[in-house]
Short mmCIF file of C-alpha atoms and ligand atoms in Angstrom, two decimals:
data_model
loop_
_atom_site.label_atom_id
_atom_site.label_comp_id
_atom_site.label_asym_id
_atom_site.label_seq_id
_atom_site.Cartn_x
_atom_site.Cartn_y
_atom_site.Cartn_z
CA MET A 30 -0.05 0.31 -0.20
CA PHE A 31 0.89 3.66 -0.20
CA PRO A 32 3.33 4.86 0.21
CA THR A 33 5.41 1.85 -0.26
CA THR A 34 3.79 0.78 -3.39
CA ARG A 35 4.35 3.50 -5.98
CA LEU A 36 3.35 2.47 -9.40
CA ARG A 37 4.83 5.37 -11.18
CA ARG A 38 8.57 3.99 -10.21
CA LEU A 39 7.97 1.75 -13.27
CA ARG A 40 7.29 4.87 -15.32
CA TYR A 41 9.64 7.47 -14.74
CA ASN A 42 12.81 6.04 -16.68
CA PRO A 43 12.07 5.07 -20.46
CA SER A 44 14.65 2.13 -19.98
CA VAL A 45 12.21 0.71 -17.20
CA ARG A 46 9.42 1.42 -19.36
CA GLU A 47 10.64 -0.46 -22.16
CA LEU A 48 12.00 -3.31 -19.88
CA VAL A 49 8.50 -3.89 -18.35
CA ARG A 50 6.71 -3.65 -21.62
CA GLU A 51 4.56 -6.91 -22.34
CA THR A 52 3.06 -6.10 -25.87
CA ARG A 53 5.36 -5.54 -28.88
CA LEU A 54 4.68 -5.12 -32.60
CA ALA A 55 6.40 -6.88 -35.10
CA PRO A 56 6.20 -6.57 -39.27
CA GLY A 57 5.96 -10.30 -39.10
CA ASN A 58 2.70 -10.37 -37.61
CA PHE A 59 0.98 -8.03 -40.17
CA ILE A 60 -0.78 -9.24 -43.51
CA LEU A 61 -1.03 -6.28 -45.75
CA PRO A 62 -4.19 -6.18 -47.99
CA LEU A 63 -3.72 -5.53 -51.50
CA PHE A 64 -6.19 -4.87 -54.41
CA VAL A 65 -5.54 -5.96 -57.77
CA ARG A 66 -7.30 -5.01 -61.16
CA PRO A 67 -6.79 -5.65 -64.84
CA GLY A 68 -4.47 -3.32 -66.69
CA GLU A 69 -0.89 -2.40 -66.97
CA GLY A 70 1.51 0.07 -65.00
CA GLN A 71 -1.72 1.15 -63.02
CA ARG A 72 -2.02 2.33 -59.76
CA MET A 73 -5.49 3.99 -59.16
CA PRO A 74 -5.89 5.61 -55.90
CA ILE A 75 -8.98 4.66 -53.54
CA ALA A 76 -10.25 7.76 -52.42
CA ALA A 77 -11.64 6.59 -49.22
CA MET A 78 -8.46 5.09 -48.09
CA PRO A 79 -5.66 7.39 -48.62
CA GLY A 80 -2.48 5.60 -49.46
CA ASN A 81 -4.25 2.72 -50.98
CA ALA A 82 -4.67 1.98 -54.71
CA GLN A 83 -6.12 -0.66 -57.02
CA LEU A 84 -3.05 -2.06 -58.60
CA SER A 85 -2.72 -3.58 -61.79
CA ILE A 86 -0.71 -6.93 -61.76
CA ASP A 87 2.82 -5.57 -62.60
CA VAL A 88 2.52 -2.99 -60.09
CA LEU A 89 1.16 -5.71 -57.54
CA ALA A 90 4.28 -7.50 -57.93
CA ASP A 91 6.47 -4.63 -56.94
CA GLU A 92 4.41 -3.94 -53.88
CA VAL A 93 4.52 -7.55 -52.89
CA ARG A 94 8.40 -7.14 -53.22
CA GLU A 95 8.58 -4.09 -51.46
CA ALA A 96 6.19 -5.61 -48.61
CA ARG A 97 8.64 -8.68 -48.37
CA SER A 98 11.80 -6.39 -48.07
CA LEU A 99 10.11 -4.60 -44.97
CA GLY A 100 9.57 -7.97 -43.25
CA ILE A 101 5.60 -7.64 -43.34
CA GLY A 102 4.45 -11.36 -42.48
CA GLY A 103 2.19 -11.71 -45.70
CA VAL A 104 -0.33 -9.87 -48.11
CA MET A 105 -4.08 -10.78 -48.54
CA LEU A 106 -5.03 -10.58 -52.41
CA PHE A 107 -8.47 -8.77 -53.30
CA GLY A 108 -9.34 -9.33 -56.99
CA ILE A 109 -11.25 -6.80 -59.04
CA PRO A 110 -12.20 -8.38 -62.35
CA ALA A 111 -13.04 -6.86 -65.54
CA GLU A 112 -16.33 -8.40 -65.82
CA LYS A 113 -18.79 -9.40 -62.95
CA ASP A 114 -21.93 -11.73 -63.14
CA ALA A 115 -24.23 -13.65 -61.19
CA GLN A 116 -22.02 -16.07 -60.01
CA GLY A 117 -18.64 -14.47 -59.92
CA SER A 118 -17.25 -16.52 -62.67
CA ASP A 119 -13.87 -14.57 -62.85
CA ALA A 120 -13.02 -15.96 -59.52
CA MET A 121 -13.24 -19.62 -60.72
CA SER A 122 -11.05 -19.01 -63.83
CA GLY A 123 -7.68 -20.09 -64.13
CA ASP A 124 -7.33 -16.95 -66.14
CA GLY A 125 -9.06 -14.71 -63.92
CA ILE A 126 -7.73 -11.33 -61.96
CA ILE A 127 -6.98 -13.29 -58.93
CA ALA A 128 -5.37 -16.46 -60.43
CA ARG A 129 -3.09 -14.20 -62.72
CA ALA A 130 -2.31 -12.05 -59.65
CA VAL A 131 -1.18 -14.86 -57.78
CA ARG A 132 1.01 -16.38 -60.37
CA ALA A 133 2.70 -12.99 -60.95
CA ALA A 134 2.85 -12.41 -57.25
CA LYS A 135 4.50 -15.66 -56.50
CA GLN A 136 7.02 -15.25 -59.44
CA ALA A 137 8.08 -11.75 -58.47
CA ALA A 138 8.40 -12.79 -54.31
CA PRO A 139 8.43 -16.57 -54.00
CA ASP A 140 9.01 -16.31 -50.18
CA MET A 141 6.39 -13.71 -49.71
CA LEU A 142 3.24 -15.56 -47.87
CA LEU A 143 0.48 -14.90 -50.28
CA VAL A 144 -2.91 -15.23 -48.97
CA THR A 145 -6.08 -14.93 -50.95
CA ASP A 146 -9.53 -14.02 -49.97
CA ILE A 147 -12.28 -16.15 -50.97
CA CYS A 148 -15.57 -14.71 -51.46
CA CYS A 149 -18.00 -13.84 -54.00
CA CYS A 150 -18.63 -10.34 -53.73
CA GLU A 151 -15.85 -8.65 -55.35
CA TYR A 152 -16.78 -10.73 -58.45
CA THR A 153 -20.59 -10.93 -58.51
CA ASP A 154 -22.77 -7.98 -60.28
CA HIS A 155 -25.24 -7.88 -57.64
CA GLY A 156 -22.43 -7.71 -54.84
CA HIS A 157 -23.31 -10.30 -52.50
CA CYS A 158 -20.95 -12.97 -51.11
CA GLY A 159 -22.76 -15.97 -52.89
CA LEU A 160 -25.38 -17.45 -55.21
CA LEU A 161 -28.87 -15.39 -54.58
CA GLY A 162 -32.39 -17.06 -54.24
CA GLU A 163 -35.21 -16.96 -52.49
CA SER A 164 -35.54 -20.16 -50.70
CA THR A 165 -35.77 -18.52 -47.26
CA GLY A 166 -38.51 -16.42 -48.37
CA ARG A 167 -36.72 -13.28 -49.03
CA MET A 168 -33.70 -12.61 -51.69
CA ASP A 169 -30.61 -13.55 -49.97
CA VAL A 170 -27.35 -15.58 -50.46
CA GLU A 171 -28.10 -19.01 -50.78
CA ASN A 172 -26.06 -21.25 -48.47
CA ASP A 173 -25.60 -24.70 -49.48
CA PRO A 174 -25.33 -23.95 -53.32
CA THR A 175 -22.69 -21.30 -52.60
CA LEU A 176 -20.32 -23.75 -50.98
CA GLU A 177 -19.30 -25.43 -54.35
CA LEU A 178 -18.28 -21.93 -55.62
CA LEU A 179 -16.02 -21.14 -52.76
CA ALA A 180 -14.50 -24.77 -53.21
CA ARG A 181 -13.72 -23.81 -57.04
CA GLN A 182 -12.63 -20.77 -56.11
CA ALA A 183 -9.94 -21.92 -53.24
CA LEU A 184 -8.77 -24.70 -56.04
CA VAL A 185 -8.14 -22.07 -58.41
CA HIS A 186 -6.03 -20.14 -55.96
CA ALA A 187 -4.24 -23.11 -54.86
CA ARG A 188 -3.38 -24.23 -58.35
CA ALA A 189 -1.97 -20.68 -58.94
CA GLY A 190 0.41 -20.82 -55.84
CA ALA A 191 -1.62 -19.41 -52.89
CA ASP A 192 0.16 -20.15 -49.59
CA MET A 193 -2.97 -19.90 -47.58
CA VAL A 194 -6.78 -18.94 -48.39
CA ALA A 195 -9.41 -17.14 -46.22
CA PRO A 196 -13.06 -17.58 -46.83
CA SER A 197 -14.64 -14.55 -45.74
CA GLY A 198 -18.22 -15.00 -46.65
CA MET A 199 -19.80 -16.22 -43.59
CA ILE A 200 -21.64 -19.00 -45.31
CA ASP A 201 -22.25 -21.76 -42.84
CA GLY A 202 -19.82 -25.18 -43.81
CA MET A 203 -17.41 -22.68 -46.04
CA VAL A 204 -14.28 -23.88 -44.13
CA GLY A 205 -15.14 -27.79 -44.10
CA ALA A 206 -16.22 -27.42 -48.20
CA ILE A 207 -12.98 -25.70 -48.87
CA ARG A 208 -11.00 -28.30 -46.70
CA GLU A 209 -12.56 -31.14 -48.50
CA ALA A 210 -11.89 -29.82 -52.11
CA LEU A 211 -8.46 -28.80 -51.23
CA ASP A 212 -7.47 -32.33 -49.74
CA GLY A 213 -9.09 -33.99 -52.50
CA ALA A 214 -6.79 -32.33 -55.09
CA GLY A 215 -3.58 -32.62 -53.42
CA PHE A 216 -3.35 -29.28 -51.17
CA SER A 217 -4.02 -30.94 -47.84
CA HIS A 218 -0.71 -29.07 -46.54
CA LEU A 219 -2.63 -25.63 -47.41
CA PRO A 220 -3.84 -23.86 -44.35
CA ILE A 221 -7.22 -22.01 -44.23
CA MET A 222 -7.44 -18.55 -42.29
CA SER A 223 -11.17 -18.44 -41.77
CA TYR A 224 -12.89 -15.16 -41.09
CA ALA A 225 -14.91 -16.93 -38.37
CA ALA A 226 -16.55 -14.17 -36.32
CA LYS A 227 -17.26 -11.43 -38.83
CA TYR A 228 -19.69 -9.11 -38.09
CA ALA A 229 -22.02 -7.14 -40.59
CA SER A 230 -20.36 -3.73 -39.99
CA ALA A 231 -20.45 -0.30 -40.96
CA PHE A 232 -16.83 -0.19 -40.85
CA TYR A 233 -16.53 -1.95 -44.29
CA GLY A 234 -17.80 1.11 -45.91
CA PRO A 235 -14.26 2.24 -47.62
CA PHE A 236 -13.19 -1.47 -48.71
CA ARG A 237 -16.57 -1.54 -50.73
CA GLU A 238 -15.41 1.32 -52.40
CA ALA A 239 -11.86 -0.29 -52.89
CA ALA A 240 -13.34 -3.85 -54.03
CA GLU A 241 -16.22 -2.08 -55.98
CA SER A 242 -17.98 -4.83 -53.85
CA ALA A 243 -20.84 -2.91 -52.32
CA PRO A 244 -24.47 -5.02 -52.58
CA GLN A 245 -26.54 -3.53 -55.01
CA PHE A 246 -29.52 -4.11 -52.96
CA GLY A 247 -30.13 -5.04 -49.04
CA ASP A 248 -27.34 -5.43 -46.89
CA ARG A 249 -25.07 -8.48 -45.47
CA ARG A 250 -27.07 -9.05 -42.67
CA GLY A 251 -28.46 -12.65 -43.61
CA TYR A 252 -25.16 -13.64 -43.38
CA GLN A 253 -22.60 -11.84 -41.20
CA MET A 254 -22.97 -11.79 -37.49
CA ASP A 255 -24.96 -9.16 -35.76
CA PRO A 256 -22.84 -6.59 -33.64
CA ALA A 257 -25.25 -7.15 -30.74
CA ALA A 258 -25.04 -10.98 -30.86
CA ALA A 259 -24.07 -12.63 -27.59
CA ALA A 260 -20.28 -12.99 -27.69
CA GLU A 261 -20.81 -16.61 -27.33
CA GLN A 262 -22.13 -16.86 -30.84
CA ALA A 263 -18.64 -15.68 -32.11
CA MET A 264 -17.24 -18.51 -30.00
CA ARG A 265 -19.46 -21.01 -31.64
CA GLU A 266 -18.47 -19.63 -35.07
CA ILE A 267 -14.97 -20.11 -34.19
CA GLU A 268 -15.27 -23.68 -32.67
CA LEU A 269 -17.43 -24.58 -35.69
CA ASP A 270 -14.67 -23.58 -38.15
CA LEU A 271 -11.70 -25.13 -35.99
CA ALA A 272 -13.84 -28.44 -36.06
CA GLU A 273 -14.41 -28.20 -39.84
CA GLY A 274 -10.42 -27.73 -40.28
CA ALA A 275 -9.55 -24.02 -40.08
CA ASP A 276 -5.91 -23.36 -39.05
CA ILE A 277 -6.43 -19.52 -38.18
CA VAL A 278 -9.18 -17.96 -36.81
CA MET A 279 -10.31 -14.26 -37.60
CA VAL A 280 -12.11 -11.66 -35.53
CA LYS A 281 -13.43 -8.82 -37.97
CA PRO A 282 -13.85 -5.81 -37.23
CA ALA A 283 -10.61 -5.27 -34.60
CA LEU A 284 -11.07 -2.32 -32.59
CA PRO A 285 -14.81 -2.39 -31.97
CA TYR A 286 -14.69 -5.98 -31.19
CA LEU A 287 -11.37 -6.10 -28.46
CA ASP A 288 -13.71 -7.91 -26.31
CA ILE A 289 -14.46 -10.89 -28.95
CA ILE A 290 -10.87 -10.90 -29.61
CA ARG A 291 -10.08 -11.41 -25.63
CA THR A 292 -12.57 -13.97 -25.27
CA ALA A 293 -11.45 -15.78 -28.27
CA ALA A 294 -7.77 -15.92 -27.12
CA ASP A 295 -8.77 -16.99 -23.71
CA ARG A 296 -11.07 -19.85 -25.03
CA PHE A 297 -9.06 -21.29 -27.72
CA PRO A 298 -5.49 -20.99 -26.30
CA GLY A 299 -2.73 -22.21 -29.12
CA VAL A 300 -4.99 -21.44 -31.65
CA PRO A 301 -3.50 -18.83 -34.14
CA LEU A 302 -5.99 -15.60 -33.74
CA ALA A 303 -6.14 -13.06 -36.31
CA ALA A 304 -8.01 -9.47 -36.35
CA TYR A 305 -8.75 -7.41 -39.19
CA ASN A 306 -7.97 -3.77 -38.86
CA VAL A 307 -10.63 -2.97 -41.27
CA SER A 308 -10.92 -0.18 -43.94
CA GLY A 309 -13.09 2.12 -41.59
CA GLU A 310 -10.95 1.64 -38.60
CA PHE A 311 -8.02 2.79 -41.05
CA SER A 312 -9.74 5.78 -43.00
CA MET A 313 -11.27 7.67 -39.73
CA VAL A 314 -7.91 8.01 -38.48
CA LYS A 315 -6.51 9.06 -41.79
CA ALA A 316 -9.35 11.59 -41.99
CA ALA A 317 -8.83 12.97 -38.54
CA ALA A 318 -4.92 13.11 -39.04
CA GLU A 319 -5.35 14.90 -42.35
CA ARG A 320 -7.17 17.64 -40.56
CA GLY A 321 -4.74 17.89 -38.01
CA TRP A 322 -6.73 16.70 -35.22
CA ILE A 323 -4.67 13.48 -34.26
CA ASP A 324 -1.26 12.22 -34.80
CA GLU A 325 -1.69 9.28 -37.47
CA GLN A 326 1.33 7.57 -36.74
CA ARG A 327 0.78 7.40 -32.74
CA VAL A 328 -2.83 6.51 -33.22
CA ALA A 329 -2.13 3.62 -35.71
CA LEU A 330 0.51 2.14 -33.31
CA GLU A 331 -1.49 2.47 -30.43
CA SER A 332 -4.40 0.71 -31.79
CA LEU A 333 -2.21 -2.06 -33.20
CA THR A 334 -0.92 -2.59 -29.93
CA ALA A 335 -4.32 -2.87 -28.11
CA ILE A 336 -5.23 -5.15 -30.81
CA ARG A 337 -2.24 -7.36 -29.98
CA ARG A 338 -2.78 -6.82 -26.02
CA ALA A 339 -6.42 -8.26 -26.73
CA GLY A 340 -5.07 -11.39 -27.85
CA ALA A 341 -4.89 -11.48 -31.38
CA ASN A 342 -1.45 -13.02 -33.04
CA ILE A 343 -1.86 -11.64 -36.54
CA ILE A 344 -2.95 -8.41 -37.50
CA LEU A 345 -4.44 -7.71 -41.15
CA THR A 346 -4.00 -3.80 -41.53
CA TYR A 347 -3.47 -1.20 -44.09
CA TRP A 348 -0.78 0.38 -42.12
CA ALA A 349 1.35 -2.66 -42.30
CA LYS A 350 4.03 -1.07 -44.56
CA ASP A 351 4.04 2.26 -42.71
CA ALA A 352 4.14 0.36 -39.42
CA ALA A 353 7.00 -1.64 -40.43
CA ARG A 354 8.71 1.55 -41.03
CA TRP A 355 7.67 3.57 -37.95
CA LEU A 356 8.81 0.32 -35.84
CA ALA A 357 12.22 0.18 -37.65
CA SER A 358 12.92 4.19 -36.72
CA PRO A 359 10.59 5.03 -34.14
C1 PBG B 10 -15.19 -9.51 -48.88
C2 PBG B 10 -14.50 -8.85 -47.62
C3 PBG B 10 -14.86 -7.61 -46.85
C4 PBG B 10 -13.75 -6.97 -46.40
C5 PBG B 10 -12.86 -8.11 -46.27
N1 PBG B 10 -13.44 -9.18 -47.04
C6 PBG B 10 -16.01 -6.86 -47.44
C7 PBG B 10 -17.46 -7.32 -46.66
O1 PBG B 10 -17.66 -8.06 -46.14
O2 PBG B 10 -18.56 -6.35 -47.09
C8 PBG B 10 -13.84 -5.69 -45.60
C9 PBG B 10 -12.31 -5.43 -45.26
C10 PBG B 10 -12.28 -4.04 -44.91
O3 PBG B 10 -13.35 -3.21 -44.65
O4 PBG B 10 -11.29 -3.43 -45.08
N2 PBG B 10 -16.36 -10.31 -48.24
#
């Protein structure tokens, strides 16, 4: 008790602060999301996500090499096809944007971890995450018919050279369907990082501009989780995905769901946990920083630290490159 115990004694000296620090950030734990589009020599800025751009495949290759040289743990690729249709056919074609991007990125940086997002929304003309139908009495994504599309996407990505696939559509059974398809085609060694607890969040707004994937009608509440659902529902999602063969599970978004990250980390010790620091979390800091209201670097590093402290091992973040540089020379 006071005056014997004085916690400020651990704070006066910067070296003591450093010594007793527990949460550390390292670029090797970051995954950088990248958007790839057709064309050549193109870097089309995404207005709502300053510093990010839709990249043509050749430019993507340079970007992946740069991420590698900064020590970033991996890149997550999102494809934006030239043509969209109701099934998202481009995603299932060996000649589609994502397949070509994976091959080029692998060639440019063979030892960089390439993760691919498996979902239909970037590839469908209606912008939803699967096949549409009315079997539930209202127009929504049809669950089981979508599984086959996701399995086909996974095979295309695997054959192109992806190192890990990341299904993000919140379709029941998606991990099991993808696992089975991969195992049946000689890819039993390929890990799955599942977007296990993904919420129907308004924080994805800027991403939908980036990926041109906003739903053309309705919303995603028929498949993504309700933010007000019991935290235990997120635990059930994670448990099911693990049972279906997920190797890494993700909570998304990150900052508004730190409680979910902490609960998952405690509940599933030893299971690698990822958190997606999503577009809205990134862009609102950028916007405030542009106005001079906050310090971007400090807010970003504090946010990433909070996500790690909550229990995430891996962070998907648009700050991956900046953060790697900031950490190298604070
Ligand atoms: C695709 C997908 C989305 C994000 C990642 N994968 C969008 C969505 O579900 O609407 C969002 C990422 C971000 O906001 O940074 N299903």
